[in-house]
Short mmCIF file of C-alpha atoms in Angstrom, two decimals:
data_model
loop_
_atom_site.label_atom_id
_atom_site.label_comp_id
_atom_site.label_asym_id
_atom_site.label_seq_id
_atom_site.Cartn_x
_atom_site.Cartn_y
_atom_site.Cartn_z
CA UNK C 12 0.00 0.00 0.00
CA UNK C 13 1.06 3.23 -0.52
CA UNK C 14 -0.05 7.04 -0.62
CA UNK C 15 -1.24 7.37 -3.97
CA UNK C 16 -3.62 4.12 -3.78
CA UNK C 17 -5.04 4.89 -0.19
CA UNK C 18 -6.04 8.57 -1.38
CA UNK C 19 -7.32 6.93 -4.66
CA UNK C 20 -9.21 4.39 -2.36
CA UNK C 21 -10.48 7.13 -0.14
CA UNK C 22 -11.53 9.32 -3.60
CA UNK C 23 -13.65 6.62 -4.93
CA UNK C 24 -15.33 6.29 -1.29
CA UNK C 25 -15.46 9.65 -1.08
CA UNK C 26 -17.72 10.22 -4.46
CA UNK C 27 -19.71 7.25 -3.97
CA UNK C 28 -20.75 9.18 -0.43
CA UNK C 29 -21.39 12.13 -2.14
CA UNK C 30 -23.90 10.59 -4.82
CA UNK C 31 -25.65 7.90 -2.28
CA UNK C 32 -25.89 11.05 0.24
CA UNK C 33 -27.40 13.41 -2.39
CA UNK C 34 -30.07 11.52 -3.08
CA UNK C 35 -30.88 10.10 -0.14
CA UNK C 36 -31.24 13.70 1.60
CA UNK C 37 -32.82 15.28 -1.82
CA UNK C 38 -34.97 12.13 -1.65
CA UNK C 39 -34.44 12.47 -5.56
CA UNK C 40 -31.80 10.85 -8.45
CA UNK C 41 -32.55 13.57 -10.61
CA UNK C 42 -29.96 14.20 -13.26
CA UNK C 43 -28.79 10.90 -11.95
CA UNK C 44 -28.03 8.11 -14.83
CA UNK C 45 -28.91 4.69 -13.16
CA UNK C 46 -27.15 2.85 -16.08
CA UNK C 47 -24.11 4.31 -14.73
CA UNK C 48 -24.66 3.32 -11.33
CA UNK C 49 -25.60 -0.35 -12.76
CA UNK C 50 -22.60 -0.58 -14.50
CA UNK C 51 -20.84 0.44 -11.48
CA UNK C 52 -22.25 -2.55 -9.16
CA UNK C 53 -21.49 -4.80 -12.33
CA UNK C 54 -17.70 -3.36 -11.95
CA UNK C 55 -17.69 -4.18 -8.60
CA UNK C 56 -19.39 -7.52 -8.74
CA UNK C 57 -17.30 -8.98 -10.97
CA UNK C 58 -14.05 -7.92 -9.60
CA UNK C 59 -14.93 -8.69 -6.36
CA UNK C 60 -15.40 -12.70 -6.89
CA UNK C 61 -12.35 -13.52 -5.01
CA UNK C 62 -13.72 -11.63 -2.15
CA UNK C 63 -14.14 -14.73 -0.23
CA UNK C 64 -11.66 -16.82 -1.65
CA UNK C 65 -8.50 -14.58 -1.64
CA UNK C 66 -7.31 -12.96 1.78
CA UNK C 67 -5.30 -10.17 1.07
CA UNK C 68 -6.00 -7.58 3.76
CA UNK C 69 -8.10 -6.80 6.48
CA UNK C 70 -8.44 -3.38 4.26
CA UNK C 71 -8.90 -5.28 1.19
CA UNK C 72 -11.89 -6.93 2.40
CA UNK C 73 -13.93 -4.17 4.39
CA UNK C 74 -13.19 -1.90 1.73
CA UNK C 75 -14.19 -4.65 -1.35
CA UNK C 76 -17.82 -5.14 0.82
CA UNK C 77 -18.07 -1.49 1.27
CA UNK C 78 -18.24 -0.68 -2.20
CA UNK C 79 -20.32 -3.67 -2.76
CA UNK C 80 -22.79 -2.51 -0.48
CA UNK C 81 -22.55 1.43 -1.34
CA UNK C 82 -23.29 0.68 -5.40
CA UNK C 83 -25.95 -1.58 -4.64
CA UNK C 84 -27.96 0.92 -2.27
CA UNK C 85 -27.36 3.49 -4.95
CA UNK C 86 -29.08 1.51 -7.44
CA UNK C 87 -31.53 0.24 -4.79
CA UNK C 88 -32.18 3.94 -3.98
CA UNK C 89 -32.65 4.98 -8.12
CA UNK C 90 -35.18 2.21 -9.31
CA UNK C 91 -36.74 1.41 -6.20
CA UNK C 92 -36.76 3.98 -3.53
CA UNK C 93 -36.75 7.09 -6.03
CA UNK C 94 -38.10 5.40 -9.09
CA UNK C 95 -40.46 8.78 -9.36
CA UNK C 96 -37.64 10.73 -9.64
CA UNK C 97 -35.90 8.87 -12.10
CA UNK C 98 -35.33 10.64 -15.05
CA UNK C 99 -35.44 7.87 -17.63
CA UNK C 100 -36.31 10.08 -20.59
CA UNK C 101 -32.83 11.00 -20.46
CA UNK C 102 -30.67 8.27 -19.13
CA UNK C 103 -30.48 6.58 -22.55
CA UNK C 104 -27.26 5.36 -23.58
CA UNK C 105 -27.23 2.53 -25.29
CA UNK C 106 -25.11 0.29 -22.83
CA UNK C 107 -24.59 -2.22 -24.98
CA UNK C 108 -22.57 -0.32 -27.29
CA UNK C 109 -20.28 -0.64 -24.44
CA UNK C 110 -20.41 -3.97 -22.58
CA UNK C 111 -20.41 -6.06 -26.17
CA UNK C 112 -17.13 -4.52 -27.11
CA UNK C 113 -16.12 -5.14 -23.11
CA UNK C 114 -17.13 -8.15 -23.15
CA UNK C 115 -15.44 -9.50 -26.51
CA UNK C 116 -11.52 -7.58 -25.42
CA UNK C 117 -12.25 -8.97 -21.83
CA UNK C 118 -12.03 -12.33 -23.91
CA UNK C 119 -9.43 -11.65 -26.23
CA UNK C 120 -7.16 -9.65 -24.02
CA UNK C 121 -6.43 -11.22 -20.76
CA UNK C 122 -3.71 -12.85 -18.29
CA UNK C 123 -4.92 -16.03 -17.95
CA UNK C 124 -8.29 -17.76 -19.63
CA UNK C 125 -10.15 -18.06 -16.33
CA UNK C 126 -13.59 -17.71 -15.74
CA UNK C 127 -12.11 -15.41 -13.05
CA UNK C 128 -9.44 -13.76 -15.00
CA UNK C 129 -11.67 -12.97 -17.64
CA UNK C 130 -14.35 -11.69 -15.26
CA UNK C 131 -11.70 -9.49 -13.62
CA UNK C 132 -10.51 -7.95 -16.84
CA UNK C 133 -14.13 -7.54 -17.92
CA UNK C 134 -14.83 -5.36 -14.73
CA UNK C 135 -11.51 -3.36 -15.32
CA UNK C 136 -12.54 -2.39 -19.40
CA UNK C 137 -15.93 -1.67 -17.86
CA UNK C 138 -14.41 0.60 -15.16
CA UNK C 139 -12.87 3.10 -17.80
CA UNK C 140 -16.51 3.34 -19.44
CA UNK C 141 -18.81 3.03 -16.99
CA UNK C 142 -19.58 6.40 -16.45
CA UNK C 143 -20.19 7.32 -20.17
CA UNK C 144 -23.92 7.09 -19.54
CA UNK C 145 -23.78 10.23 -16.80
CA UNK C 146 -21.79 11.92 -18.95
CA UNK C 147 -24.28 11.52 -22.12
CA UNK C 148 -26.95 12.51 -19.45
CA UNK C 149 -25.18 15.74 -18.28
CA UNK C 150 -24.92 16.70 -22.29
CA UNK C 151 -28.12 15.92 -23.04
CA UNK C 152 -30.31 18.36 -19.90
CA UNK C 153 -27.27 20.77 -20.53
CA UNK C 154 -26.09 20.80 -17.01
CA UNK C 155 -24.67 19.34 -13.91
CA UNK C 156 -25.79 19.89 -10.36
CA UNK C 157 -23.11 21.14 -8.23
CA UNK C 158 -23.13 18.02 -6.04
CA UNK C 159 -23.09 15.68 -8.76
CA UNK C 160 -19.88 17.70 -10.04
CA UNK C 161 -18.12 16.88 -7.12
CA UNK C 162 -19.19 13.32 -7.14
CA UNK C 163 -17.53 13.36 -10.95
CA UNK C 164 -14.34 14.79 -9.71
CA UNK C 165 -13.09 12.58 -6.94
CA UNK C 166 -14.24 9.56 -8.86
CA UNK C 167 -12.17 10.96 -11.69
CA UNK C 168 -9.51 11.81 -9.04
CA UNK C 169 -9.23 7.99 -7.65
CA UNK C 170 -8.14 6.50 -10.75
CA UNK C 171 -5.57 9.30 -11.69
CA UNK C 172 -4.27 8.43 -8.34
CA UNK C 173 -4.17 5.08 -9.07
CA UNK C 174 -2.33 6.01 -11.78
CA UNK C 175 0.38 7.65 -9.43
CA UNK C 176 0.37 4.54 -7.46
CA UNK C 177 0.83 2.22 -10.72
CA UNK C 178 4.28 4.56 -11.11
CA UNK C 179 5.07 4.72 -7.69
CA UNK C 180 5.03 0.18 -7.65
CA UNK C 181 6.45 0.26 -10.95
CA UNK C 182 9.72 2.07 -9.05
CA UNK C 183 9.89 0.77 -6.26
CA UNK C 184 8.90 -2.78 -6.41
CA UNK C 185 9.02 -3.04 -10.32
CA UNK C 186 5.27 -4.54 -10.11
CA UNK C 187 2.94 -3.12 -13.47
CA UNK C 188 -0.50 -4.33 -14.34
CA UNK C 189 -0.69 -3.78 -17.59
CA UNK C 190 -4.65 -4.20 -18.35
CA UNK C 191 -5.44 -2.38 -15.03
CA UNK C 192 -3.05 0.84 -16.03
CA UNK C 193 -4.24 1.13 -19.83
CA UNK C 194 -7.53 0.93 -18.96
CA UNK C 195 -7.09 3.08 -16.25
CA UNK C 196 -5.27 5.68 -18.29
CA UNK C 197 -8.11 5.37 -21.10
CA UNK C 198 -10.66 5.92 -17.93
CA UNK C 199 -8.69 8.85 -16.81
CA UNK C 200 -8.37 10.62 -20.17
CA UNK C 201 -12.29 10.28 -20.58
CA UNK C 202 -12.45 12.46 -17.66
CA UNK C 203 -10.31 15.49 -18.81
CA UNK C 204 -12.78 17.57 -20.36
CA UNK C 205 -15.05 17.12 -17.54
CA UNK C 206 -11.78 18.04 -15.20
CA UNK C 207 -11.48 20.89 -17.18
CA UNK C 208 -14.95 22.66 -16.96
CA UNK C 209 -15.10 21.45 -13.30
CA UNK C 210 -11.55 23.77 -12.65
CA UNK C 211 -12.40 26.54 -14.66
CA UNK C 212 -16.21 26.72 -14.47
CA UNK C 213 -16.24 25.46 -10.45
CA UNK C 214 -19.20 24.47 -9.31
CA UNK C 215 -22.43 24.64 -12.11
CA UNK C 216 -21.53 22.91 -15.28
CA UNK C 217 -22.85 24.03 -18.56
CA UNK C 218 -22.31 21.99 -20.96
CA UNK C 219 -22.79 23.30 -24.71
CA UNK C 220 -25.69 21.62 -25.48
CA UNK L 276 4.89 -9.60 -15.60
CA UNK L 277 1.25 -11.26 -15.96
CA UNK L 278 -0.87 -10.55 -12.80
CA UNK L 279 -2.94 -13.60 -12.53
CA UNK L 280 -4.49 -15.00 -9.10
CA UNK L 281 -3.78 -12.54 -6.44
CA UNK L 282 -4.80 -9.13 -6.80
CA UNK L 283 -4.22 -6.77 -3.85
CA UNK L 284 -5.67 -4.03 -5.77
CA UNK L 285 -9.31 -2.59 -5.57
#
C-alpha cells in the first residue's frame, strides 16, 4: 500500500458518499443516470469474486464489501426507492454499445483464460466506461448539479491516483498491471474535459448543449 | 509480468 492508492481508495469512497448522500437527503436521483450506477455494481461484482476466496487484507476486504454494499444501495435507492424521480427520458445510452465490445476484449485480451481472470478484466474495461452514460446525461439536460460535479471529480480523481500509485510500484517494487493501467489511463483521459470545466467553471456545469 | 491470481488491488 502506498499514498497514492489509499487517497485513490479514499476518492472513490469519497464520491460514492457524495452521490448515495445526495439523493438520499434530496430524496431524488434527478440528473442521476442509473445505467451508470448499474454498471458500477457490475464493476464491482465482478471484480470482487475472489472476495471470499483470496485474503489479502483486512483493508482489502472491508473496503471490497463497502463498495459492494454502497453501489448496490445506490441503485436500490434509483429504481426502487426514487423510481419517481428517475429521469429515464434522459438516461439513454445505449449500454450495450459498451459492454459487447467489453465483453469480446475482456475475452481476447487477458492474463490467464479463467472464468475469473476474464471476469476481472471484464470489470476493469468496464471501469474506464462506466460512467459514459452520466456523462451523455449531463450533455443531453445541458447541465450538472453542483453536487453531482463533485461526485464526478473525486471519482475521476481515484483513478488518476491510481495512476500515481501504478508509477510509484512500478519504481519501487518493479510490479505493473498492464490491463489495469491502460484501462485506467483510457478511464482517466475520458475524464479530462469534464476536469477541465469542473476547474475553470467550479461548481455549475454548462455543458454546450 | 502477468498478474494472474492474487490481486491486492481494488
Amino acid at each position: 500500500m502506498n499514498i497514492f492508492r489509499l487517497a485513490g481508495d479514499v476518492s472513490h469512497l469519497v464520491a460514492i458518499l457524495i452521490l448515495l448522500m445526495k439523493i438520499w437527503r434530496s430524496k431524488s436521483c434527478a440528473g442521476i443516470s442509473g445505467r451508470s450506477q448499474v454498471l458500477f455494481a457490475l464493476v464491482f461484482t465482478t471484480r470482487y469474486l475472489d472476495l471470499f476466496t483470496v485474503y489479502i487484507s483486512a483493508y482489502n476486504t472491508v473496503m471490497k464489501v463497502v463498495f459492494l454494499a454502497l453501489s448496490y444501495a445506490t441503485v436500490y435507492l434509483i429504481y426502487m426507492r426514487f423510481r419517481n424521480s428517475y429521469d429515464s427520458e434522459n438516461d439513454t445510452f445505449r449500454v450495450e454499445f459498451l459492454l459487447i465490445p467489453v465483453i469480446g476484449l475482456s475475452f481476447l485480451e487477458n492474463y490467464a483464460f479463467t472464468p475469473l481472470e476474464i471476469l476481472w478484466t471484464f470489470s476493469i474495461f468496464l471501469e474506464s466506461v462506466a460512467i459514459m452514460p452520466q456523462l451523455f446525461m449531463i450533455t443531453k439536460t445541458g447541465e450538472a448539479e453542483s453536487i453531482t460535479t463533485h461526485y464526478l471529480f473525486f471519482l475521476g480523481l481515484y483513478r488518476a491516483l491510481y495512476i500515481a500509485n501504478w508509477v510509484w510500484r512500478y519504481h519501487t517494487e518493479g510490479f505493473y498491471d498492464q490491463i489495469a493501467i491502460v484501462s485506467g489511463v483510457v478511464q482517466t483521459i475520458f475524464y479530462c474535459d469534464f476536469f477541465y470545466l469542473y476547474v475553470t467553471r467550479g461548481e455549475e456545469i454548462r455543458t454546450p448543449s | 509480468n502477468a498478474v494472474t491470481g492474487r490481486k491486492d488491488e481494488l
